[in-house]
Amino acid sequence: MIRAIARKEWMELSRDGRFRVAGALVFLLASVGIAVGALHVRDSRAEREAGARLTRQHWLEQGEKNPHSAAHYGVWAFKPESVLATFDRGVEPYLGVAVYLEAHKRNATQYRPAADSTAAARFGELTGAGVLQLLLPLLIILLTYSAFTAEREQGTLRLLLSSGVRRHQLVLGKALGVGLALAALLVPLFVVAVVLVVGLGGGAGVSPGELLGRLSGLALGYGLYLSGFVFLGLAVSAWARTSRGALVVLLGAWMVNALLVPRLAVDAARAWAPVPTAQDFARQLAEDYEKGLSGHDPADQRQAALERETLARNGAASLEALPVNFRGIALQAGEEYSNRVGAQRFGELETRYGEQERLHRFFAPLSPMLALRHLSASLARTDLSAHLRFAKQAEQYRQGLVKQMNDAVTFRSKYGDANYKADASLWREVPELRLDEERLSDALGAQVPELLLLGLWLAWTTLFALRACARLSAV
């Protein structure tokens, strides 16, 4: 019986001009969004790889100079572009894409794509993820708001109920019919997405198994989210007395999910876990580097204490009598102190970001789209976690590079030798920056709360639909 009801529902929907037009529009917008994303990923990846090659070439060809000057010369680190940014760009437009690695200080990432966007970008970018999160639920509402009210208004509901059809079979059959209609739209869209991701976006940097796993995780998350809207639409249609009333209620629910609660979550995060501006953060860092974290530990006092400690440890009467170059020791000591400053200040910033994410999760039960956004961006490697992972690895590389230069000063030169210079042999000893990508298991482990919320969303709407249909009457 469920199959017969599903077949009838599918045939009616496939003949409905509203579904054909709206479905074609959603398919076109999603395809364009994914295609634009694929082109962006291809171009952005080429630019970043070219930048990485150029900064490496500049490092190797910088000529003879003092190693500490080379540490100041520094290098650029470019964040790799995720192939799944083709589908979901996440928070990537609002974060920097490169960071300058130099001695004495830890820099923030620079060059946010959103800073170069036009005013139209305030309304959001056209992406495949955005279309599925925002527009596809509207299409589902169009398909389901009159599922039962139209039957009642046309007088066919009485015939269905009198024919012995059980009410739960009616709900499940109609849900399956709507699912078939959506599958006719989503399966081709999935094929288009895979072709564009692998073809235009490129598959470099991710194994086929990893890519398949992430795509499967995305399919699961979006499946739970959209299925919830199917059952919500059927529940409201069974509960409402008229099609117009059902449509008003469902549009109100869509606005709460897509507009109201996400806006409240953003405002609450800004109010309860404010993040300093880039200017204030840079000023605080510079102050800490100069005066010390306590504000009463200036650099000159730390330098004097280090001299006394080094002389006492080596039993030397003067810096010139040391077996190593004290200047390199002092440079590395200053570097390690600045590392502590950077770790503390950037750690405080990351803590604020973490508090903001927890606030978003607090609002997610009121808006399953928030849970889906976090899950989608995490699986696409375009979330805050992926950005912080890059920033930490770049910082580790910076610290290793600077220490290598300071060690060269310490062990390969003498105190007071202002003419010491290293050549390309030292520059070649510095390895290239290699970034470790987050594993799928780690991403899924971090998104367990989101998956549970989406599962509960589907369970709640399914139960709501069954209860509403159990009370269904023909009048």
Short mmCIF file of C-alpha atoms in Angstrom, two decimals:
data_model
loop_
_atom_site.label_atom_id
_atom_site.label_comp_id
_atom_site.label_asym_id
_atom_site.label_seq_id
_atom_site.Cartn_x
_atom_site.Cartn_y
_atom_site.Cartn_z
CA MET A 1 0.00 0.00 0.00
CA ILE A 2 2.84 2.40 0.81
CA ARG A 3 4.34 1.79 -2.62
CA ALA A 4 0.99 2.43 -4.33
CA ILE A 5 0.55 5.71 -2.45
CA ALA A 6 4.13 6.71 -3.26
CA ARG A 7 3.61 5.91 -6.94
CA LYS A 8 0.42 7.99 -7.05
CA GLU A 9 2.14 10.91 -5.27
CA TRP A 10 5.13 10.74 -7.58
CA MET A 11 2.97 10.74 -10.70
CA GLU A 12 0.98 13.76 -9.49
CA LEU A 13 4.11 15.70 -8.59
CA SER A 14 5.89 14.87 -11.83
CA ARG A 15 2.92 16.27 -13.74
CA ASP A 16 2.72 19.39 -11.60
CA GLY A 17 4.05 22.36 -13.57
CA ARG A 18 4.94 24.17 -10.33
CA PHE A 19 7.30 21.38 -9.34
CA ARG A 20 8.90 21.20 -12.77
CA VAL A 21 9.54 24.94 -12.91
CA ALA A 22 10.67 25.31 -9.28
CA GLY A 23 12.77 22.14 -9.45
CA ALA A 24 14.47 23.25 -12.64
CA LEU A 25 15.23 26.63 -11.06
CA VAL A 26 16.74 25.03 -7.95
CA PHE A 27 18.74 22.60 -10.09
CA LEU A 28 20.04 25.46 -12.25
CA LEU A 29 21.01 27.65 -9.27
CA ALA A 30 22.75 24.78 -7.48
CA SER A 31 24.60 23.73 -10.63
CA VAL A 32 25.74 27.29 -11.31
CA GLY A 33 26.84 27.66 -7.68
CA ILE A 34 28.88 24.46 -7.82
CA ALA A 35 30.36 25.38 -11.21
CA VAL A 36 31.38 28.82 -9.97
CA GLY A 37 32.84 27.19 -6.86
CA ALA A 38 34.81 24.71 -8.97
CA LEU A 39 36.27 27.48 -11.11
CA HIS A 40 37.17 29.42 -7.97
CA VAL A 41 38.89 26.39 -6.44
CA ARG A 42 40.83 25.71 -9.64
CA ASP A 43 42.04 29.30 -9.97
CA SER A 44 42.67 29.80 -6.27
CA ARG A 45 44.62 26.55 -5.98
CA ALA A 46 46.77 27.49 -8.97
CA GLU A 47 47.48 30.94 -7.47
CA ARG A 48 48.39 29.55 -4.05
CA GLU A 49 50.60 26.82 -5.46
CA ALA A 50 52.35 29.39 -7.64
CA GLY A 51 52.78 31.63 -4.58
CA ALA A 52 54.27 28.74 -2.60
CA ARG A 53 56.75 27.97 -5.38
CA LEU A 54 57.69 31.63 -5.71
CA THR A 55 58.27 32.17 -1.99
CA ARG A 56 60.44 29.04 -1.90
CA GLN A 57 62.43 30.27 -4.88
CA HIS A 58 62.93 33.67 -3.24
CA TRP A 59 64.10 31.99 -0.05
CA LEU A 60 66.68 29.86 -1.85
CA GLU A 61 67.90 32.72 -4.04
CA GLN A 62 68.10 35.46 -1.41
CA GLY A 63 71.88 35.52 -1.60
CA GLU A 64 74.50 35.67 1.14
CA LYS A 65 73.42 37.34 4.36
CA ASN A 66 73.40 36.93 8.10
CA PRO A 67 71.05 34.09 9.11
CA HIS A 68 69.08 36.40 11.40
CA SER A 69 68.52 38.77 8.50
CA ALA A 70 67.26 35.76 6.55
CA ALA A 71 64.84 35.01 9.40
CA HIS A 72 63.51 38.57 9.07
CA TYR A 73 63.32 38.09 5.30
CA GLY A 74 60.95 35.22 6.05
CA VAL A 75 58.60 33.29 3.81
CA TRP A 76 54.90 33.22 3.00
CA ALA A 77 52.68 30.24 3.88
CA PHE A 78 49.60 29.72 1.73
CA LYS A 79 46.58 27.85 3.01
CA PRO A 80 45.69 24.98 0.64
CA GLU A 81 42.29 25.27 -1.02
CA SER A 82 39.99 22.36 -0.20
CA VAL A 83 38.55 20.59 -3.23
CA LEU A 84 35.12 20.50 -1.53
CA ALA A 85 35.11 24.29 -1.32
CA THR A 86 33.61 23.75 -4.76
CA PHE A 87 30.38 22.88 -2.94
CA ASP A 88 30.63 24.71 0.38
CA ARG A 89 33.00 27.61 1.00
CA GLY A 90 32.10 27.74 4.68
CA VAL A 91 33.89 30.57 6.49
CA GLU A 92 36.75 30.71 3.98
CA PRO A 93 35.73 34.11 2.50
CA TYR A 94 36.05 35.71 5.94
CA LEU A 95 39.47 34.30 6.86
CA GLY A 96 42.90 35.01 5.47
CA VAL A 97 44.47 32.80 2.83
CA ALA A 98 48.17 33.45 3.58
CA VAL A 99 50.40 34.29 6.53
CA TYR A 100 53.84 35.91 6.56
CA LEU A 101 56.36 33.94 8.63
CA GLU A 102 59.17 36.04 10.07
CA ALA A 103 61.35 36.37 13.15
CA HIS A 104 60.17 37.80 16.47
CA LYS A 105 56.43 37.77 15.94
CA ARG A 106 53.51 35.65 14.94
CA ASN A 107 51.36 37.25 12.27
CA ALA A 108 47.67 36.79 11.60
CA THR A 109 46.51 35.45 8.26
CA GLN A 110 45.92 38.05 5.58
CA TYR A 111 43.96 38.64 2.37
CA ARG A 112 40.37 37.80 3.18
CA PRO A 113 38.36 37.24 -0.03
CA ALA A 114 35.31 38.92 1.53
CA ALA A 115 37.27 42.17 1.87
CA ASP A 116 37.43 42.41 -1.93
CA SER A 117 33.77 41.53 -2.48
CA THR A 118 31.11 43.93 -3.73
CA ALA A 119 28.17 45.15 -1.69
CA ALA A 120 26.02 42.41 -3.22
CA ALA A 121 28.09 39.83 -1.30
CA ARG A 122 26.29 40.87 1.89
CA PHE A 123 23.37 38.74 0.71
CA GLY A 124 25.63 35.69 0.56
CA GLU A 125 27.44 33.82 -2.16
CA LEU A 126 25.72 31.49 -4.57
CA THR A 127 27.01 28.05 -3.59
CA GLY A 128 25.63 24.55 -3.92
CA ALA A 129 25.47 24.26 -0.14
CA GLY A 130 23.57 27.54 0.18
CA VAL A 131 20.97 26.45 -2.37
CA LEU A 132 20.39 23.11 -0.60
CA GLN A 133 20.26 24.73 2.84
CA LEU A 134 17.99 27.65 1.97
CA LEU A 135 16.08 27.10 -1.26
CA LEU A 136 15.47 23.35 -1.35
CA PRO A 137 13.39 23.46 1.88
CA LEU A 138 11.19 26.03 0.13
CA LEU A 139 10.70 23.58 -2.73
CA ILE A 140 9.81 20.86 -0.22
CA ILE A 141 7.25 23.20 1.33
CA LEU A 142 5.77 23.73 -2.12
CA LEU A 143 5.50 19.95 -2.57
CA THR A 144 4.03 19.12 0.85
CA TYR A 145 1.93 22.01 2.15
CA SER A 146 -1.23 20.76 0.39
CA ALA A 147 -0.49 17.03 0.63
CA PHE A 148 -3.48 16.43 2.95
CA THR A 149 -5.38 19.71 2.86
CA ALA A 150 -5.90 19.43 -0.90
CA GLU A 151 -7.22 15.88 -0.45
CA ARG A 152 -9.66 17.17 2.17
CA GLU A 153 -10.73 20.17 0.08
CA GLN A 154 -11.29 17.96 -3.00
CA GLY A 155 -13.20 15.32 -1.02
CA THR A 156 -10.77 12.51 -1.82
CA LEU A 157 -9.46 12.16 1.73
CA ARG A 158 -12.74 10.56 2.84
CA LEU A 159 -12.39 7.96 0.10
CA LEU A 160 -8.79 7.20 1.09
CA LEU A 161 -9.63 6.75 4.75
CA SER A 162 -12.72 4.66 4.01
CA SER A 163 -10.74 2.33 1.74
CA GLY A 164 -8.91 0.85 4.70
CA VAL A 165 -5.62 2.67 4.25
CA ARG A 166 -3.89 3.06 7.59
CA ARG A 167 -2.91 6.57 8.48
CA HIS A 168 0.78 5.80 9.02
CA GLN A 169 0.86 4.17 5.57
CA LEU A 170 -0.58 7.35 4.14
CA VAL A 171 2.17 9.46 5.73
CA LEU A 172 5.01 7.14 4.76
CA GLY A 173 3.66 6.69 1.22
CA LYS A 174 3.36 10.41 0.64
CA ALA A 175 6.82 10.97 2.15
CA LEU A 176 8.27 8.33 -0.18
CA GLY A 177 6.55 9.95 -3.16
CA VAL A 178 7.99 13.35 -2.29
CA GLY A 179 11.36 11.68 -1.75
CA LEU A 180 11.23 10.19 -5.25
CA ALA A 181 10.48 13.63 -6.69
CA LEU A 182 13.42 15.10 -4.80
CA ALA A 183 15.66 12.21 -5.86
CA ALA A 184 14.85 13.02 -9.49
CA LEU A 185 16.34 16.44 -8.77
CA LEU A 186 19.16 15.59 -6.36
CA VAL A 187 20.68 12.53 -8.04
CA PRO A 188 21.53 14.42 -11.26
CA LEU A 189 22.72 17.31 -9.12
CA PHE A 190 25.00 14.96 -7.17
CA VAL A 191 26.44 13.64 -10.44
CA VAL A 192 27.05 17.22 -11.63
CA ALA A 193 28.71 18.06 -8.32
CA VAL A 194 31.06 15.05 -8.46
CA VAL A 195 32.02 15.81 -12.07
CA LEU A 196 32.73 19.45 -11.29
CA VAL A 197 34.55 18.70 -8.03
CA VAL A 198 36.86 16.17 -9.65
CA GLY A 199 37.09 17.84 -13.06
CA LEU A 200 37.24 21.61 -12.56
CA GLY A 201 38.13 21.68 -8.88
CA GLY A 202 40.74 18.97 -9.20
CA GLY A 203 41.26 16.06 -6.87
CA ALA A 204 44.81 16.78 -5.81
CA GLY A 205 45.56 16.59 -2.12
CA VAL A 206 42.78 14.13 -1.24
CA SER A 207 42.55 10.41 -1.86
CA PRO A 208 39.53 8.92 -3.67
CA GLY A 209 38.52 7.10 -0.49
CA GLU A 210 38.75 10.26 1.58
CA LEU A 211 36.76 12.22 -1.00
CA LEU A 212 34.09 9.51 -1.20
CA GLY A 213 33.85 9.41 2.59
CA ARG A 214 33.38 13.16 2.84
CA LEU A 215 30.79 13.17 0.05
CA SER A 216 28.95 10.34 1.81
CA GLY A 217 28.99 12.32 5.06
CA LEU A 218 27.59 15.35 3.25
CA ALA A 219 24.89 13.21 1.66
CA LEU A 220 23.94 11.84 5.10
CA GLY A 221 23.80 15.28 6.70
CA TYR A 222 21.75 16.87 3.92
CA GLY A 223 19.53 13.77 3.74
CA LEU A 224 18.62 14.07 7.43
CA TYR A 225 18.03 17.81 7.10
CA LEU A 226 15.83 17.65 3.99
CA SER A 227 13.92 14.55 5.12
CA GLY A 228 13.00 16.46 8.26
CA PHE A 229 11.41 19.16 6.13
CA VAL A 230 9.46 16.55 4.16
CA PHE A 231 7.89 15.16 7.33
CA LEU A 232 7.38 18.63 8.78
CA GLY A 233 5.48 19.67 5.65
CA LEU A 234 3.30 16.54 5.81
CA ALA A 235 2.66 17.04 9.53
CA VAL A 236 1.53 20.63 9.11
CA SER A 237 -0.59 19.71 6.09
CA ALA A 238 -2.32 17.00 8.13
CA TRP A 239 -2.79 19.32 11.09
CA ALA A 240 -3.99 22.45 9.23
CA ARG A 241 -7.57 22.94 8.09
CA THR A 242 -6.71 24.72 4.82
CA SER A 243 -3.86 24.75 2.34
CA ARG A 244 -3.39 28.46 2.87
CA GLY A 245 -3.02 28.00 6.62
CA ALA A 246 -0.51 25.17 6.13
CA LEU A 247 1.54 27.30 3.72
CA VAL A 248 1.65 30.24 6.16
CA VAL A 249 2.80 28.01 9.03
CA LEU A 250 5.47 26.30 6.94
CA LEU A 251 6.82 29.58 5.56
CA GLY A 252 7.00 30.88 9.14
CA ALA A 253 8.96 27.77 10.19
CA TRP A 254 11.31 28.25 7.23
CA MET A 255 11.95 31.87 8.21
CA VAL A 256 12.69 30.88 11.80
CA ASN A 257 15.11 28.17 10.65
CA ALA A 258 16.85 30.09 7.86
CA LEU A 259 16.72 33.74 8.95
CA LEU A 260 15.65 34.47 12.51
CA VAL A 261 17.58 31.95 14.63
CA PRO A 262 20.87 32.20 12.65
CA ARG A 263 20.71 35.98 13.02
CA LEU A 264 20.07 35.68 16.75
CA ALA A 265 22.97 33.23 17.07
CA VAL A 266 25.36 35.65 15.35
CA ASP A 267 24.23 38.60 17.50
CA ALA A 268 24.45 36.53 20.70
CA ALA A 269 27.96 35.34 19.83
CA ARG A 270 29.10 38.93 19.21
CA ALA A 271 27.59 40.14 22.48
CA TRP A 272 28.60 37.26 24.79
CA ALA A 273 31.98 36.33 23.29
CA PRO A 274 33.29 39.48 21.57
CA VAL A 275 36.45 39.24 19.49
CA PRO A 276 38.89 42.20 19.39
CA THR A 277 39.34 44.05 16.13
CA ALA A 278 42.41 43.30 14.04
CA GLN A 279 43.88 46.70 14.96
CA ASP A 280 43.36 46.21 18.71
CA PHE A 281 44.76 42.70 18.57
CA ALA A 282 47.89 43.81 16.67
CA ARG A 283 48.43 46.67 19.11
CA GLN A 284 48.13 44.35 22.12
CA LEU A 285 50.61 41.92 20.57
CA ALA A 286 53.16 44.67 19.90
CA GLU A 287 52.80 45.93 23.46
CA ASP A 288 53.31 42.45 24.92
CA TYR A 289 56.37 41.82 22.78
CA GLU A 290 57.96 45.03 24.04
CA LYS A 291 56.88 45.15 27.71
CA GLY A 292 56.35 41.49 28.41
CA LEU A 293 53.16 39.65 29.23
CA SER A 294 53.06 41.09 32.74
CA GLY A 295 53.70 44.62 31.55
CA HIS A 296 56.68 44.80 33.95
CA ASP A 297 59.13 42.55 32.14
CA PRO A 298 60.76 44.70 29.43
CA ALA A 299 63.10 43.22 26.84
CA ASP A 300 66.26 44.94 28.14
CA GLN A 301 65.84 43.45 31.61
CA ARG A 302 65.30 39.96 30.15
CA GLN A 303 68.46 40.46 28.07
CA ALA A 304 70.58 41.41 31.10
CA ALA A 305 69.34 38.42 33.11
CA LEU A 306 70.15 36.09 30.20
CA GLU A 307 73.72 37.41 29.97
CA ARG A 308 74.35 36.77 33.66
CA GLU A 309 72.84 33.28 33.49
CA THR A 310 74.82 32.31 30.36
CA LEU A 311 78.14 33.54 31.76
CA ALA A 312 77.56 31.73 35.06
CA ARG A 313 76.56 28.48 33.32
CA ASN A 314 79.69 28.47 31.14
CA GLY A 315 82.07 29.85 33.77
CA ALA A 316 83.12 32.66 31.43
CA ALA A 317 84.23 36.14 32.40
CA SER A 318 82.91 37.86 29.27
CA LEU A 319 80.65 37.22 26.32
CA GLU A 320 83.70 37.05 24.02
CA ALA A 321 85.03 34.11 26.07
CA LEU A 322 81.97 31.97 25.49
CA PRO A 323 82.46 28.88 23.27
CA VAL A 324 79.39 29.93 21.24
CA ASN A 325 78.05 33.22 19.93
CA PHE A 326 75.92 34.81 22.63
CA ARG A 327 74.06 36.86 20.04
CA GLY A 328 72.45 33.69 18.69
CA ILE A 329 71.52 32.61 22.22
CA ALA A 330 69.95 36.00 22.90
CA LEU A 331 68.08 35.97 19.62
CA GLN A 332 66.63 32.53 20.33
CA ALA A 333 65.72 33.45 23.90
CA GLY A 334 63.88 36.50 22.61
CA GLU A 335 62.22 34.33 20.02
CA GLU A 336 61.03 31.83 22.60
CA TYR A 337 59.60 34.63 24.72
CA SER A 338 57.77 36.08 21.73
CA ASN A 339 56.48 32.55 21.01
CA ARG A 340 54.97 32.51 24.49
CA VAL A 341 53.38 35.89 23.89
CA GLY A 342 51.92 34.76 20.56
CA ALA A 343 50.72 31.44 21.98
CA GLN A 344 48.91 33.19 24.83
CA ARG A 345 47.28 35.93 22.78
CA PHE A 346 46.33 33.73 19.83
CA GLY A 347 45.18 31.08 22.31
CA GLU A 348 42.85 33.64 23.92
CA LEU A 349 41.52 34.51 20.47
CA GLU A 350 40.90 30.85 19.64
CA THR A 351 39.10 30.44 22.97
CA ARG A 352 36.74 33.26 22.00
CA TYR A 353 36.11 31.62 18.66
CA GLY A 354 35.39 28.35 20.45
CA GLU A 355 32.90 30.11 22.74
CA GLN A 356 31.16 31.56 19.70
CA GLU A 357 30.89 28.11 18.11
CA ARG A 358 29.39 26.71 21.34
CA LEU A 359 26.82 29.51 21.31
CA HIS A 360 25.91 28.60 17.76
CA ARG A 361 25.45 25.00 18.85
CA PHE A 362 23.22 26.24 21.69
CA PHE A 363 20.86 27.74 19.09
CA ALA A 364 21.08 24.74 16.72
CA PRO A 365 18.10 22.85 18.28
CA LEU A 366 15.94 25.81 17.17
CA SER A 367 17.47 25.84 13.68
CA PRO A 368 18.71 22.57 12.17
CA MET A 369 20.33 24.65 9.44
CA LEU A 370 22.95 25.79 11.97
CA ALA A 371 23.86 22.19 12.71
CA LEU A 372 23.99 21.38 9.00
CA ARG A 373 26.20 24.40 8.28
CA HIS A 374 28.77 23.28 10.83
CA LEU A 375 28.70 19.70 9.56
CA SER A 376 28.89 20.71 5.91
CA ALA A 377 31.78 23.15 6.37
CA SER A 378 33.69 20.65 8.51
CA LEU A 379 33.41 17.87 5.92
CA ALA A 380 34.33 20.35 3.17
CA ARG A 381 37.40 21.48 5.19
CA THR A 382 36.21 25.08 5.04
CA ASP A 383 35.35 25.59 8.71
CA LEU A 384 37.16 27.45 11.46
CA SER A 385 38.84 24.27 12.67
CA ALA A 386 40.55 23.75 9.30
CA HIS A 387 41.76 27.36 9.31
CA LEU A 388 43.17 27.11 12.85
CA ARG A 389 44.86 23.83 11.94
CA PHE A 390 46.65 25.60 9.08
CA ALA A 391 47.60 28.57 11.29
CA LYS A 392 49.10 26.30 13.97
CA GLN A 393 51.13 24.27 11.49
CA ALA A 394 52.38 27.44 9.83
CA GLU A 395 53.42 28.77 13.24
CA GLN A 396 55.28 25.55 14.06
CA TYR A 397 57.12 25.86 10.77
CA ARG A 398 57.97 29.51 11.50
CA GLN A 399 59.41 28.63 14.89
CA GLY A 400 61.51 25.83 13.40
CA LEU A 401 62.83 28.07 10.62
CA VAL A 402 63.80 30.91 12.96
CA LYS A 403 65.47 28.53 15.43
CA GLN A 404 67.49 27.03 12.58
CA MET A 405 68.72 30.51 11.63
CA ASN A 406 69.50 31.45 15.24
CA ASP A 407 71.36 28.18 15.79
CA ALA A 408 73.49 28.98 12.76
CA VAL A 409 74.43 32.29 14.39
CA THR A 410 75.11 30.55 17.70
CA PHE A 411 77.29 27.70 16.50
CA ARG A 412 78.76 28.92 13.20
CA SER A 413 79.97 32.39 14.13
CA LYS A 414 81.75 34.22 16.93
CA TYR A 415 80.51 36.98 19.20
CA GLY A 416 81.08 40.40 17.68
CA ASP A 417 81.57 39.02 14.17
CA ALA A 418 79.33 41.41 12.25
CA ASN A 419 80.55 40.13 8.89
CA TYR A 420 79.32 36.56 9.25
CA LYS A 421 77.12 35.56 6.34
CA ALA A 422 75.55 32.29 5.32
CA ASP A 423 74.99 31.14 1.76
CA ALA A 424 72.47 29.06 -0.14
CA SER A 425 73.66 25.84 1.51
CA LEU A 426 72.03 26.97 4.76
CA TRP A 427 68.83 28.09 3.02
CA ARG A 428 68.51 24.64 1.44
CA GLU A 429 68.68 23.01 4.88
CA VAL A 430 65.31 24.55 5.68
CA PRO A 431 62.63 22.09 4.51
CA GLU A 432 59.58 23.18 2.55
CA LEU A 433 56.33 23.67 4.44
CA ARG A 434 54.26 20.47 4.40
CA LEU A 435 50.76 20.62 5.84
CA ASP A 436 48.94 17.64 7.33
CA GLU A 437 45.25 17.55 6.45
CA GLU A 438 42.56 16.62 8.96
CA ARG A 439 41.40 13.02 8.67
CA LEU A 440 37.77 12.19 7.95
CA SER A 441 37.44 10.29 11.23
CA ASP A 442 38.55 13.37 13.17
CA ALA A 443 36.10 15.59 11.29
CA LEU A 444 33.20 13.21 11.93
CA GLY A 445 34.21 12.82 15.57
CA ALA A 446 34.07 16.58 16.06
CA GLN A 447 30.65 16.76 14.37
CA VAL A 448 28.89 14.08 16.43
CA PRO A 449 26.68 16.71 18.17
CA GLU A 450 25.58 18.07 14.78
CA LEU A 451 24.78 14.60 13.44
CA LEU A 452 22.81 13.82 16.60
CA LEU A 453 20.86 17.07 16.29
CA LEU A 454 20.01 16.36 12.66
CA GLY A 455 18.98 12.83 13.59
CA LEU A 456 16.75 14.18 16.38
CA TRP A 457 15.31 16.74 13.95
CA LEU A 458 14.25 13.95 11.57
CA ALA A 459 12.95 11.78 14.43
CA TRP A 460 10.89 14.67 15.85
CA THR A 461 9.35 15.65 12.53
CA THR A 462 8.58 12.01 11.70
CA LEU A 463 6.84 11.55 15.04
CA PHE A 464 5.00 14.85 14.54
CA ALA A 465 3.79 13.71 11.12
CA LEU A 466 2.60 10.34 12.43
CA ARG A 467 0.78 11.94 15.35
CA ALA A 468 -0.80 14.60 13.17
CA CYS A 469 -1.96 11.99 10.67
CA ALA A 470 -3.33 9.78 13.46
CA ARG A 471 -5.74 12.60 14.28
CA LEU A 472 -6.55 13.19 10.63
CA SER A 473 -10.22 13.49 9.73
CA ALA A 474 -12.01 13.87 6.43
CA VAL A 475 -13.73 17.11 7.47
#
